[in-house]
Amino acid sequence: LIMLTLQGNTRIAFLLFFASHIPITLLVDGQAFFRRSFYPQALQDVVDWYALTFKDTLMEHPVEPWFSSLVSIEVIFQLPFFFLAIYAILQQSKQPQKRTIRGDGPFKSLCIIYGSSTATTLVPILQCILTDEETNMSEKGILLGFYLPYLIFPLWLVLIAVSNEDIFGGVDASKKDQ
């Protein structure tokens, strides 16, 4: 059963998702947006090895402009959100009166925006993987294993945000008086 608030194991799963996504965005995906010369040769070699080993044509250099534009969304808009999300999730271990981010305010709206935007960017990416004539079903399955979490977690976050007044499971102030 999927938890519909950012509590317990769901909270931990999202914390790990966002925390792991920061180095991936900066060190791996960023190579599809920034100049490769910005990165040490060793990191360039890792991405080249990954693209070749797993037949991920999206990460082969030179990167297609459309894919680079999607990565620019990740770097410019999503990366700052990862830091905010980690901070917000960690804030939930504090006493309610000491929290600086609530689950029923602007952060909830940002979760919907992040999740919707990210899920949308995955549509052409997944389409490219599934229709690539150079990869067999097993290779497509492996690539889907790499990319699907970046569809599942954002959609899950949207589901949490639209299903709850407070995404952290707090008591709705209007219901406390009843």
CSV table of N, CA and C in Angstrom, one decimal:
chain,number,residue,atom,x,y,z
A,1,LEU,N,0.8,-1.2,0.0
A,1,LEU,CA,0.0,0.0,0.0
A,1,LEU,C,0.9,1.2,0.0
A,2,ILE,N,0.6,2.2,-0.9
A,2,ILE,CA,1.4,3.4,-1.0
A,2,ILE,C,0.9,4.4,0.0
A,3,MET,N,1.8,4.9,0.8
A,3,MET,CA,1.5,6.0,1.8
A,3,MET,C,1.2,7.3,1.0
A,4,LEU,N,0.1,7.9,1.4
A,4,LEU,CA,-0.3,9.2,0.7
A,4,LEU,C,0.0,10.4,1.5
A,5,THR,N,1.0,10.3,2.4
A,5,THR,CA,1.6,11.5,3.1
A,5,THR,C,3.1,11.3,3.2
A,6,LEU,N,3.8,12.3,3.4
A,6,LEU,CA,5.3,12.2,3.5
A,6,LEU,C,5.6,11.9,4.9
A,7,GLN,N,5.3,10.7,5.4
A,7,GLN,CA,5.6,10.2,6.7
A,7,GLN,C,6.2,8.8,6.6
A,8,GLY,N,6.9,8.4,7.7
A,8,GLY,CA,7.4,7.0,7.8
A,8,GLY,C,8.3,6.7,6.7
A,9,ASN,N,8.1,5.5,6.1
A,9,ASN,CA,9.0,5.0,5.0
A,9,ASN,C,8.8,5.8,3.8
A,10,THR,N,7.7,6.4,3.5
A,10,THR,CA,7.5,7.2,2.4
A,10,THR,C,8.4,8.5,2.5
A,11,ARG,N,8.4,9.0,3.7
A,11,ARG,CA,9.3,10.2,4.0
A,11,ARG,C,10.8,9.8,3.7
A,12,ILE,N,11.2,8.7,4.2
A,12,ILE,CA,12.6,8.2,4.0
A,12,ILE,C,12.9,8.0,2.5
A,13,ALA,N,11.9,7.3,1.8
A,13,ALA,CA,12.1,7.1,0.4
A,13,ALA,C,12.3,8.4,-0.4
A,14,PHE,N,11.5,9.4,-0.1
A,14,PHE,CA,11.6,10.7,-0.8
A,14,PHE,C,12.9,11.4,-0.4
A,15,LEU,N,13.2,11.3,0.8
A,15,LEU,CA,14.5,11.9,1.3
A,15,LEU,C,15.7,11.3,0.5
A,16,LEU,N,15.7,10.0,0.4
A,16,LEU,CA,16.8,9.3,-0.4
A,16,LEU,C,16.7,9.6,-1.9
A,17,PHE,N,15.5,9.7,-2.4
A,17,PHE,CA,15.3,10.1,-3.8
A,17,PHE,C,15.9,11.4,-4.1
A,18,PHE,N,15.5,12.4,-3.3
A,18,PHE,CA,16.0,13.8,-3.6
A,18,PHE,C,17.5,13.9,-3.3
A,19,ALA,N,18.0,13.3,-2.2
A,19,ALA,CA,19.4,13.4,-1.9
A,19,ALA,C,20.3,12.7,-2.9
A,20,SER,N,19.8,11.6,-3.5
A,20,SER,CA,20.6,10.9,-4.5
A,20,SER,C,20.5,11.6,-5.8
A,21,HIS,N,19.5,12.3,-6.0
A,21,HIS,CA,19.3,13.0,-7.3
A,21,HIS,C,20.2,14.2,-7.5
A,22,ILE,N,20.7,14.8,-6.4
A,22,ILE,CA,21.6,16.0,-6.5
A,22,ILE,C,22.9,15.6,-7.1
A,23,PRO,N,23.6,14.6,-6.7
A,23,PRO,CA,24.9,14.3,-7.4
A,23,PRO,C,24.7,13.8,-8.8
A,24,ILE,N,23.6,13.1,-9.0
A,24,ILE,CA,23.3,12.6,-10.3
A,24,ILE,C,23.1,13.7,-11.3
A,25,THR,N,22.3,14.7,-10.8
A,25,THR,CA,22.0,15.9,-11.7
A,25,THR,C,23.3,16.7,-12.0
A,26,LEU,N,24.1,16.9,-10.9
A,26,LEU,CA,25.3,17.7,-11.1
A,26,LEU,C,26.4,17.0,-11.9
A,27,LEU,N,26.6,15.7,-11.6
A,27,LEU,CA,27.8,15.0,-12.1
A,27,LEU,C,27.5,14.2,-13.4
A,28,VAL,N,26.3,13.7,-13.5
A,28,VAL,CA,26.0,12.9,-14.7
A,28,VAL,C,25.1,13.6,-15.7
A,29,ASP,N,23.9,13.9,-15.3
A,29,ASP,CA,22.9,14.5,-16.2
A,29,ASP,C,23.4,15.9,-16.7
A,30,GLY,N,24.1,16.6,-15.8
A,30,GLY,CA,24.6,17.9,-16.1
A,30,GLY,C,25.5,17.9,-17.3
A,31,GLN,N,26.1,16.8,-17.6
A,31,GLN,CA,27.0,16.7,-18.8
A,31,GLN,C,26.2,16.8,-20.1
A,32,ALA,N,24.9,16.6,-20.0
A,32,ALA,CA,24.1,16.8,-21.2
A,32,ALA,C,23.7,18.3,-21.4
A,33,PHE,N,24.0,19.1,-20.4
A,33,PHE,CA,23.6,20.5,-20.5
A,33,PHE,C,24.8,21.4,-20.5
A,34,PHE,N,25.7,21.3,-19.6
A,34,PHE,CA,26.9,22.1,-19.5
A,34,PHE,C,28.0,21.6,-20.5
A,35,ARG,N,28.9,22.4,-20.8
A,35,ARG,CA,30.0,22.0,-21.7
A,35,ARG,C,30.8,20.8,-21.0
A,36,ARG,N,31.1,19.8,-21.8
A,36,ARG,CA,31.8,18.7,-21.2
A,36,ARG,C,33.1,19.1,-20.6
A,37,SER,N,33.8,20.1,-21.1
A,37,SER,CA,35.1,20.5,-20.6
A,37,SER,C,35.0,21.0,-19.2
A,38,PHE,N,33.8,21.3,-18.7
A,38,PHE,CA,33.5,21.7,-17.4
A,38,PHE,C,33.8,20.6,-16.4
A,39,TYR,N,33.7,19.3,-16.9
A,39,TYR,CA,33.9,18.2,-16.0
A,39,TYR,C,35.2,17.5,-16.2
A,40,PRO,N,35.8,16.9,-15.1
A,40,PRO,CA,37.0,16.2,-15.2
A,40,PRO,C,36.9,15.0,-16.2
A,41,GLN,N,38.0,14.7,-16.8
A,41,GLN,CA,37.9,13.6,-17.7
A,41,GLN,C,37.4,12.3,-17.1
A,42,ALA,N,37.7,12.0,-15.9
A,42,ALA,CA,37.2,10.8,-15.2
A,42,ALA,C,35.7,10.8,-15.2
A,43,LEU,N,35.0,11.9,-14.9
A,43,LEU,CA,33.5,11.9,-15.0
A,43,LEU,C,33.0,11.8,-16.4
A,44,GLN,N,33.7,12.4,-17.3
A,44,GLN,CA,33.3,12.3,-18.7
A,44,GLN,C,33.4,10.8,-19.1
A,45,ASP,N,34.4,10.1,-18.7
A,45,ASP,CA,34.6,8.7,-19.0
A,45,ASP,C,33.5,7.8,-18.4
A,46,VAL,N,33.1,8.2,-17.2
A,46,VAL,CA,32.0,7.4,-16.5
A,46,VAL,C,30.7,7.5,-17.4
A,47,VAL,N,30.4,8.7,-17.8
A,47,VAL,CA,29.2,8.9,-18.6
A,47,VAL,C,29.3,8.2,-19.9
A,48,ASP,N,30.5,8.3,-20.6
A,48,ASP,CA,30.7,7.6,-21.8
A,48,ASP,C,30.5,6.1,-21.6
A,49,TRP,N,31.1,5.6,-20.5
A,49,TRP,CA,31.0,4.1,-20.2
A,49,TRP,C,29.6,3.7,-20.0
A,50,TYR,N,28.9,4.5,-19.2
A,50,TYR,CA,27.4,4.2,-19.0
A,50,TYR,C,26.7,4.2,-20.3
A,51,ALA,N,26.8,5.2,-21.1
A,51,ALA,CA,26.1,5.3,-22.4
A,51,ALA,C,26.4,4.1,-23.3
A,52,LEU,N,27.6,3.8,-23.4
A,52,LEU,CA,28.0,2.6,-24.2
A,52,LEU,C,27.6,1.3,-23.6
A,53,THR,N,27.8,1.1,-22.4
A,53,THR,CA,27.5,-0.2,-21.7
A,53,THR,C,26.0,-0.5,-21.7
A,54,PHE,N,25.2,0.6,-21.4
A,54,PHE,CA,23.7,0.4,-21.3
A,54,PHE,C,23.0,0.8,-22.5
A,55,LYS,N,23.7,1.2,-23.6
A,55,LYS,CA,23.1,1.7,-24.8
A,55,LYS,C,22.1,2.8,-24.6
A,56,ASP,N,22.5,3.7,-23.8
A,56,ASP,CA,21.7,4.9,-23.5
A,56,ASP,C,22.0,6.0,-24.5
A,57,THR,N,21.4,6.0,-25.7
A,57,THR,CA,21.7,6.9,-26.7
A,57,THR,C,21.4,8.4,-26.4
A,58,LEU,N,20.6,8.6,-25.4
A,58,LEU,CA,20.3,9.9,-24.9
A,58,LEU,C,21.5,10.6,-24.3
A,59,MET,N,22.3,9.8,-23.7
A,59,MET,CA,23.5,10.4,-23.0
A,59,MET,C,24.8,10.3,-23.8
A,60,GLU,N,24.7,9.8,-25.1
A,60,GLU,CA,25.8,9.8,-26.0
A,60,GLU,C,26.1,11.2,-26.4
A,61,HIS,N,27.4,11.5,-26.5
A,61,HIS,CA,27.8,12.8,-27.0
A,61,HIS,C,28.1,12.8,-28.5
A,62,PRO,N,27.7,13.8,-29.2
A,62,PRO,CA,27.0,15.0,-28.7
A,62,PRO,C,25.6,14.7,-28.4
A,63,VAL,N,25.1,15.4,-27.4
A,63,VAL,CA,23.7,15.2,-26.9
A,63,VAL,C,22.7,15.9,-27.9
A,64,GLU,N,21.6,15.3,-28.1
A,64,GLU,CA,20.6,16.0,-29.0
A,64,GLU,C,20.1,17.2,-28.3
A,65,PRO,N,19.9,18.3,-29.0
A,65,PRO,CA,19.4,19.6,-28.4
A,65,PRO,C,18.1,19.4,-27.6
A,66,TRP,N,17.2,18.6,-28.1
A,66,TRP,CA,15.9,18.5,-27.3
A,66,TRP,C,16.1,17.9,-26.0
A,67,PHE,N,17.1,16.9,-25.9
A,67,PHE,CA,17.4,16.3,-24.6
A,67,PHE,C,18.1,17.2,-23.7
A,68,SER,N,19.0,18.0,-24.3
A,68,SER,CA,19.8,19.0,-23.5
A,68,SER,C,18.8,20.0,-22.9
A,69,SER,N,17.8,20.3,-23.7
A,69,SER,CA,16.8,21.3,-23.1
A,69,SER,C,16.0,20.7,-22.0
A,70,LEU,N,15.7,19.4,-22.0
A,70,LEU,CA,15.0,18.8,-20.9
A,70,LEU,C,16.0,18.8,-19.6
A,71,VAL,N,17.2,18.5,-19.9
A,71,VAL,CA,18.2,18.5,-18.8
A,71,VAL,C,18.4,19.9,-18.2
A,72,SER,N,18.2,20.9,-19.1
A,72,SER,CA,18.3,22.3,-18.5
A,72,SER,C,17.2,22.6,-17.5
A,73,ILE,N,16.0,22.0,-17.7
A,73,ILE,CA,14.9,22.1,-16.8
A,73,ILE,C,15.3,21.4,-15.5
A,74,GLU,N,15.9,20.3,-15.6
A,74,GLU,CA,16.4,19.6,-14.4
A,74,GLU,C,17.4,20.4,-13.6
A,75,VAL,N,18.4,21.0,-14.3
A,75,VAL,CA,19.5,21.7,-13.6
A,75,VAL,C,19.0,23.0,-13.1
A,76,ILE,N,18.2,23.8,-13.9
A,76,ILE,CA,17.8,25.1,-13.5
A,76,ILE,C,16.6,25.1,-12.5
A,77,PHE,N,15.6,24.3,-12.7
A,77,PHE,CA,14.4,24.3,-11.9
A,77,PHE,C,14.4,23.2,-10.8
A,78,GLN,N,14.7,22.0,-11.2
A,78,GLN,CA,14.5,20.9,-10.3
A,78,GLN,C,15.6,20.8,-9.3
A,79,LEU,N,16.8,21.1,-9.6
A,79,LEU,CA,17.9,21.0,-8.7
A,79,LEU,C,17.7,21.8,-7.4
A,80,PRO,N,17.3,23.1,-7.6
A,80,PRO,CA,17.0,23.9,-6.4
A,80,PRO,C,15.9,23.3,-5.5
A,81,PHE,N,14.9,22.7,-6.2
A,81,PHE,CA,13.8,22.1,-5.5
A,81,PHE,C,14.3,20.9,-4.7
A,82,PHE,N,15.3,20.1,-5.2
A,82,PHE,CA,15.8,19.0,-4.4
A,82,PHE,C,16.3,19.4,-3.1
A,83,PHE,N,17.0,20.5,-3.0
A,83,PHE,CA,17.5,21.0,-1.8
A,83,PHE,C,16.4,21.5,-0.9
A,84,LEU,N,15.4,22.2,-1.4
A,84,LEU,CA,14.3,22.6,-0.6
A,84,LEU,C,13.5,21.4,-0.1
A,85,ALA,N,13.3,20.4,-0.9
A,85,ALA,CA,12.6,19.2,-0.5
A,85,ALA,C,13.3,18.5,0.6
A,86,ILE,N,14.6,18.4,0.5
A,86,ILE,CA,15.3,17.7,1.6
A,86,ILE,C,15.2,18.5,2.9
A,87,TYR,N,15.3,19.8,2.8
A,87,TYR,CA,15.2,20.6,4.0
A,87,TYR,C,13.8,20.5,4.6
A,88,ALA,N,12.8,20.6,3.7
A,88,ALA,CA,11.4,20.5,4.2
A,88,ALA,C,11.1,19.1,4.8
A,89,ILE,N,11.6,18.0,4.2
A,89,ILE,CA,11.4,16.7,4.8
A,89,ILE,C,12.1,16.6,6.1
A,90,LEU,N,13.3,17.1,6.2
A,90,LEU,CA,14.1,17.0,7.5
A,90,LEU,C,13.4,17.9,8.6
A,91,GLN,N,12.8,19.0,8.2
A,91,GLN,CA,12.1,19.8,9.1
A,91,GLN,C,10.9,19.1,9.9
A,92,GLN,N,10.4,18.1,9.3
A,92,GLN,CA,9.3,17.4,9.8
A,92,GLN,C,9.6,16.6,11.1
A,93,SER,N,10.9,16.4,11.4
A,93,SER,CA,11.3,15.8,12.6
A,93,SER,C,11.3,16.7,13.8
A,94,LYS,N,11.2,18.0,13.5
A,94,LYS,CA,11.1,19.0,14.6
A,94,LYS,C,9.7,19.2,15.1
A,95,GLN,N,9.6,19.8,16.2
A,95,GLN,CA,8.3,20.1,16.8
A,95,GLN,C,7.6,21.1,15.8
A,96,PRO,N,6.2,20.9,15.7
A,96,PRO,CA,5.5,21.7,14.7
A,96,PRO,C,5.7,23.2,14.8
A,97,GLN,N,5.8,23.8,16.0
A,97,GLN,CA,6.0,25.2,16.1
A,97,GLN,C,7.4,25.6,15.7
A,98,LYS,N,8.4,24.7,15.6
A,98,LYS,CA,9.7,25.1,15.1
A,98,LYS,C,10.0,24.8,13.6
A,99,ARG,N,9.0,24.3,12.9
A,99,ARG,CA,9.1,24.1,11.5
A,99,ARG,C,9.0,25.4,10.7
A,100,THR,N,9.8,25.5,9.7
A,100,THR,CA,9.8,26.7,8.9
A,100,THR,C,9.0,26.4,7.5
A,101,ILE,N,8.8,25.2,7.2
A,101,ILE,CA,8.1,24.8,6.0
A,101,ILE,C,6.9,23.9,6.4
A,102,ARG,N,5.7,24.3,6.0
A,102,ARG,CA,4.5,23.5,6.3
A,102,ARG,C,4.1,22.8,5.0
A,103,GLY,N,3.4,21.7,5.2
A,103,GLY,CA,2.9,20.9,4.2
A,103,GLY,C,1.6,21.3,3.5
A,104,ASP,N,1.1,22.4,3.9
A,104,ASP,CA,-0.2,22.9,3.3
A,104,ASP,C,-0.1,24.2,2.7
A,105,GLY,N,1.1,24.7,2.5
A,105,GLY,CA,1.4,26.0,1.9
A,105,GLY,C,2.1,26.0,0.6
A,106,PRO,N,2.9,26.9,0.3
A,106,PRO,CA,3.6,27.0,-1.0
A,106,PRO,C,4.4,25.8,-1.3
A,107,PHE,N,5.0,25.1,-0.3
A,107,PHE,CA,5.8,23.9,-0.6
A,107,PHE,C,4.9,22.8,-1.3
A,108,LYS,N,3.7,22.7,-0.8
A,108,LYS,CA,2.7,21.7,-1.5
A,108,LYS,C,2.5,22.1,-2.9
A,109,SER,N,2.4,23.4,-3.2
A,109,SER,CA,2.2,23.8,-4.6
A,109,SER,C,3.5,23.5,-5.4
A,110,LEU,N,4.6,23.7,-4.8
A,110,LEU,CA,5.9,23.4,-5.5
A,110,LEU,C,6.0,21.9,-5.8
A,111,CYS,N,5.5,21.1,-4.9
A,111,CYS,CA,5.6,19.7,-5.1
A,111,CYS,C,4.7,19.3,-6.4
A,112,ILE,N,3.6,19.9,-6.5
A,112,ILE,CA,2.7,19.6,-7.7
A,112,ILE,C,3.4,20.1,-8.9
A,113,ILE,N,4.0,21.3,-8.9
A,113,ILE,CA,4.7,21.8,-10.1
A,113,ILE,C,5.9,21.0,-10.4
A,114,TYR,N,6.7,20.6,-9.4
A,114,TYR,CA,7.9,19.8,-9.7
A,114,TYR,C,7.4,18.4,-10.3
A,115,GLY,N,6.5,17.8,-9.6
A,115,GLY,CA,6.1,16.4,-10.0
A,115,GLY,C,5.5,16.4,-11.4
A,116,SER,N,4.6,17.4,-11.7
A,116,SER,CA,4.0,17.5,-13.0
A,116,SER,C,5.0,17.7,-14.1
A,117,SER,N,5.9,18.7,-13.9
A,117,SER,CA,6.9,19.1,-14.9
A,117,SER,C,7.8,17.9,-15.1
A,118,THR,N,8.3,17.3,-14.1
A,118,THR,CA,9.2,16.2,-14.2
A,118,THR,C,8.6,15.0,-15.0
A,119,ALA,N,7.4,14.6,-14.6
A,119,ALA,CA,6.7,13.5,-15.3
A,119,ALA,C,6.5,13.8,-16.7
A,120,THR,N,6.2,15.1,-17.0
A,120,THR,CA,6.0,15.5,-18.4
A,120,THR,C,7.3,15.3,-19.2
A,121,THR,N,8.4,15.7,-18.6
A,121,THR,CA,9.7,15.6,-19.4
A,121,THR,C,10.1,14.1,-19.6
A,122,LEU,N,9.6,13.2,-18.8
A,122,LEU,CA,9.9,11.8,-19.0
A,122,LEU,C,9.2,11.2,-20.1
A,123,VAL,N,8.1,11.8,-20.6
A,123,VAL,CA,7.3,11.2,-21.7
A,123,VAL,C,8.2,11.0,-23.0
A,124,PRO,N,8.8,12.1,-23.5
A,124,PRO,CA,9.6,11.9,-24.7
A,124,PRO,C,10.9,11.0,-24.4
A,125,ILE,N,11.4,11.1,-23.2
A,125,ILE,CA,12.6,10.2,-22.9
A,125,ILE,C,12.2,8.8,-22.9
A,126,LEU,N,11.1,8.4,-22.3
A,126,LEU,CA,10.7,7.0,-22.3
A,126,LEU,C,10.3,6.6,-23.7
A,127,GLN,N,9.7,7.5,-24.5
A,127,GLN,CA,9.3,7.1,-25.8
A,127,GLN,C,10.6,6.8,-26.7
A,128,CYS,N,11.6,7.6,-26.5
A,128,CYS,CA,12.9,7.3,-27.2
A,128,CYS,C,13.4,5.9,-26.8
A,129,ILE,N,13.4,5.6,-25.5
A,129,ILE,CA,13.9,4.3,-25.1
A,129,ILE,C,13.1,3.2,-25.7
A,130,LEU,N,11.8,3.3,-25.6
A,130,LEU,CA,10.9,2.2,-26.1
A,130,LEU,C,11.0,2.0,-27.6
A,131,THR,N,11.2,3.1,-28.3
A,131,THR,CA,11.2,3.0,-29.8
A,131,THR,C,12.6,2.9,-30.4
A,132,ASP,N,13.6,2.8,-29.6
A,132,ASP,CA,15.0,2.7,-30.1
A,132,ASP,C,15.2,1.4,-30.8
A,133,GLU,N,15.4,1.4,-32.1
A,133,GLU,CA,15.5,0.1,-32.9
A,133,GLU,C,16.9,-0.6,-32.7
A,134,GLU,N,17.8,0.1,-32.0
A,134,GLU,CA,19.2,-0.4,-31.8
A,134,GLU,C,19.3,-1.2,-30.5
A,135,THR,N,18.2,-1.2,-29.7
A,135,THR,CA,18.3,-1.9,-28.4
A,135,THR,C,17.2,-3.0,-28.4
A,136,ASN,N,17.5,-4.1,-27.8
A,136,ASN,CA,16.6,-5.2,-27.6
A,136,ASN,C,15.7,-5.0,-26.4
A,137,MET,N,14.8,-5.9,-26.2
A,137,MET,CA,13.9,-5.8,-25.0
A,137,MET,C,14.6,-5.8,-23.7
A,138,SER,N,15.6,-6.6,-23.5
A,138,SER,CA,16.3,-6.7,-22.3
A,138,SER,C,17.1,-5.3,-22.0
A,139,GLU,N,17.7,-4.8,-23.0
A,139,GLU,CA,18.4,-3.5,-22.9
A,139,GLU,C,17.4,-2.4,-22.6
A,140,LYS,N,16.2,-2.4,-23.2
A,140,LYS,CA,15.2,-1.4,-23.0
A,140,LYS,C,14.7,-1.6,-21.5
A,141,GLY,N,14.6,-2.8,-21.0
A,141,GLY,CA,14.2,-3.0,-19.6
A,141,GLY,C,15.2,-2.4,-18.6
A,142,ILE,N,16.4,-2.6,-18.9
A,142,ILE,CA,17.5,-2.0,-18.0
A,142,ILE,C,17.4,-0.5,-18.0
A,143,LEU,N,17.3,0.1,-19.2
A,143,LEU,CA,17.1,1.5,-19.3
A,143,LEU,C,15.9,2.0,-18.6
A,144,LEU,N,14.8,1.3,-18.8
A,144,LEU,CA,13.6,1.7,-18.0
A,144,LEU,C,13.8,1.6,-16.5
A,145,GLY,N,14.6,0.7,-16.1
A,145,GLY,CA,14.9,0.6,-14.7
A,145,GLY,C,15.7,1.8,-14.2
A,146,PHE,N,16.5,2.4,-15.0
A,146,PHE,CA,17.2,3.6,-14.6
A,146,PHE,C,16.3,4.8,-14.6
A,147,TYR,N,15.4,4.9,-15.6
A,147,TYR,CA,14.6,6.1,-15.8
A,147,TYR,C,13.3,6.1,-15.1
A,148,LEU,N,12.6,5.0,-14.9
A,148,LEU,CA,11.3,5.0,-14.3
A,148,LEU,C,11.2,5.6,-12.9
A,149,PRO,N,12.2,5.4,-12.1
A,149,PRO,CA,12.0,6.1,-10.8
A,149,PRO,C,11.8,7.6,-10.9
A,150,TYR,N,12.4,8.2,-12.0
A,150,TYR,CA,12.2,9.6,-12.2
A,150,TYR,C,10.9,10.0,-12.8
A,151,LEU,N,10.1,9.0,-13.1
A,151,LEU,CA,8.6,9.2,-13.4
A,151,LEU,C,7.8,8.8,-12.2
A,152,ILE,N,8.1,7.7,-11.5
A,152,ILE,CA,7.3,7.2,-10.4
A,152,ILE,C,7.3,8.2,-9.2
A,153,PHE,N,8.5,8.6,-8.8
A,153,PHE,CA,8.5,9.4,-7.6
A,153,PHE,C,7.8,10.8,-7.8
A,154,PRO,N,8.1,11.5,-8.9
A,154,PRO,CA,7.3,12.7,-9.1
A,154,PRO,C,5.8,12.5,-9.2
A,155,LEU,N,5.4,11.5,-9.9
A,155,LEU,CA,3.9,11.2,-10.0
A,155,LEU,C,3.4,10.9,-8.6
A,156,TRP,N,4.1,10.2,-7.8
A,156,TRP,CA,3.7,9.8,-6.4
A,156,TRP,C,3.6,11.1,-5.6
A,157,LEU,N,4.6,12.0,-5.8
A,157,LEU,CA,4.5,13.3,-5.0
A,157,LEU,C,3.3,14.1,-5.4
A,158,VAL,N,2.9,14.1,-6.7
A,158,VAL,CA,1.7,14.8,-7.1
A,158,VAL,C,0.5,14.2,-6.5
A,159,LEU,N,0.5,12.9,-6.5
A,159,LEU,CA,-0.7,12.1,-5.9
A,159,LEU,C,-0.8,12.5,-4.4
A,160,ILE,N,0.3,12.5,-3.7
A,160,ILE,CA,0.3,12.9,-2.3
A,160,ILE,C,-0.2,14.3,-2.1
A,161,ALA,N,0.3,15.2,-2.9
A,161,ALA,CA,0.0,16.6,-2.8
A,161,ALA,C,-1.5,16.9,-3.1
A,162,VAL,N,-2.0,16.3,-4.1
A,162,VAL,CA,-3.4,16.5,-4.5
A,162,VAL,C,-4.4,15.8,-3.6
A,163,SER,N,-3.9,14.8,-2.9
A,163,SER,CA,-4.8,13.9,-2.0
A,163,SER,C,-4.9,14.4,-0.6
A,164,ASN,N,-4.1,15.4,-0.2
A,164,ASN,CA,-4.0,15.8,1.2
A,164,ASN,C,-4.0,17.3,1.3
A,165,GLU,N,-4.6,17.8,2.4
A,165,GLU,CA,-4.5,19.2,2.7
A,165,GLU,C,-3.1,19.5,3.1
A,166,ASP,N,-2.5,18.6,3.9
A,166,ASP,CA,-1.1,18.8,4.3
A,166,ASP,C,-0.3,17.5,3.9
A,167,ILE,N,0.7,17.7,3.1
A,167,ILE,CA,1.4,16.6,2.5
A,167,ILE,C,2.2,15.8,3.5
A,168,PHE,N,2.5,16.5,4.7
A,168,PHE,CA,3.2,15.8,5.8
A,168,PHE,C,2.2,15.1,6.8
A,169,GLY,N,1.0,15.1,6.5
A,169,GLY,CA,0.0,14.4,7.3
A,169,GLY,C,-0.4,15.2,8.5
A,170,GLY,N,-0.2,16.5,8.6
A,170,GLY,CA,-0.6,17.3,9.8
A,170,GLY,C,-2.1,17.4,9.8
A,171,VAL,N,-2.6,17.8,11.0
A,171,VAL,CA,-4.0,18.0,11.1
A,171,VAL,C,-4.4,19.3,10.5
A,172,ASP,N,-5.4,19.2,9.7
A,172,ASP,CA,-6.0,20.4,9.1
A,172,ASP,C,-6.6,21.3,10.2
A,173,ALA,N,-6.1,22.6,10.2
A,173,ALA,CA,-6.6,23.5,11.3
A,173,ALA,C,-8.1,23.7,11.3
A,174,SER,N,-8.8,23.6,10.2
A,174,SER,CA,-10.2,23.8,10.2
A,174,SER,C,-10.9,22.5,10.8
A,175,LYS,N,-10.2,21.4,10.8
A,175,LYS,CA,-10.8,20.2,11.4
A,175,LYS,C,-10.6,20.1,12.9
A,176,LYS,N,-9.6,20.8,13.4
A,176,LYS,CA,-9.2,20.7,14.8
A,176,LYS,C,-10.4,21.3,15.7
A,177,ASP,N,-11.1,22.3,15.2
A,177,ASP,CA,-12.1,22.9,15.9
A,177,ASP,C,-13.4,22.1,16.0
A,178,GLN,N,-13.5,21.1,15.1
A,178,GLN,CA,-14.8,20.3,15.0
A,178,GLN,C,-14.9,19.3,16.1
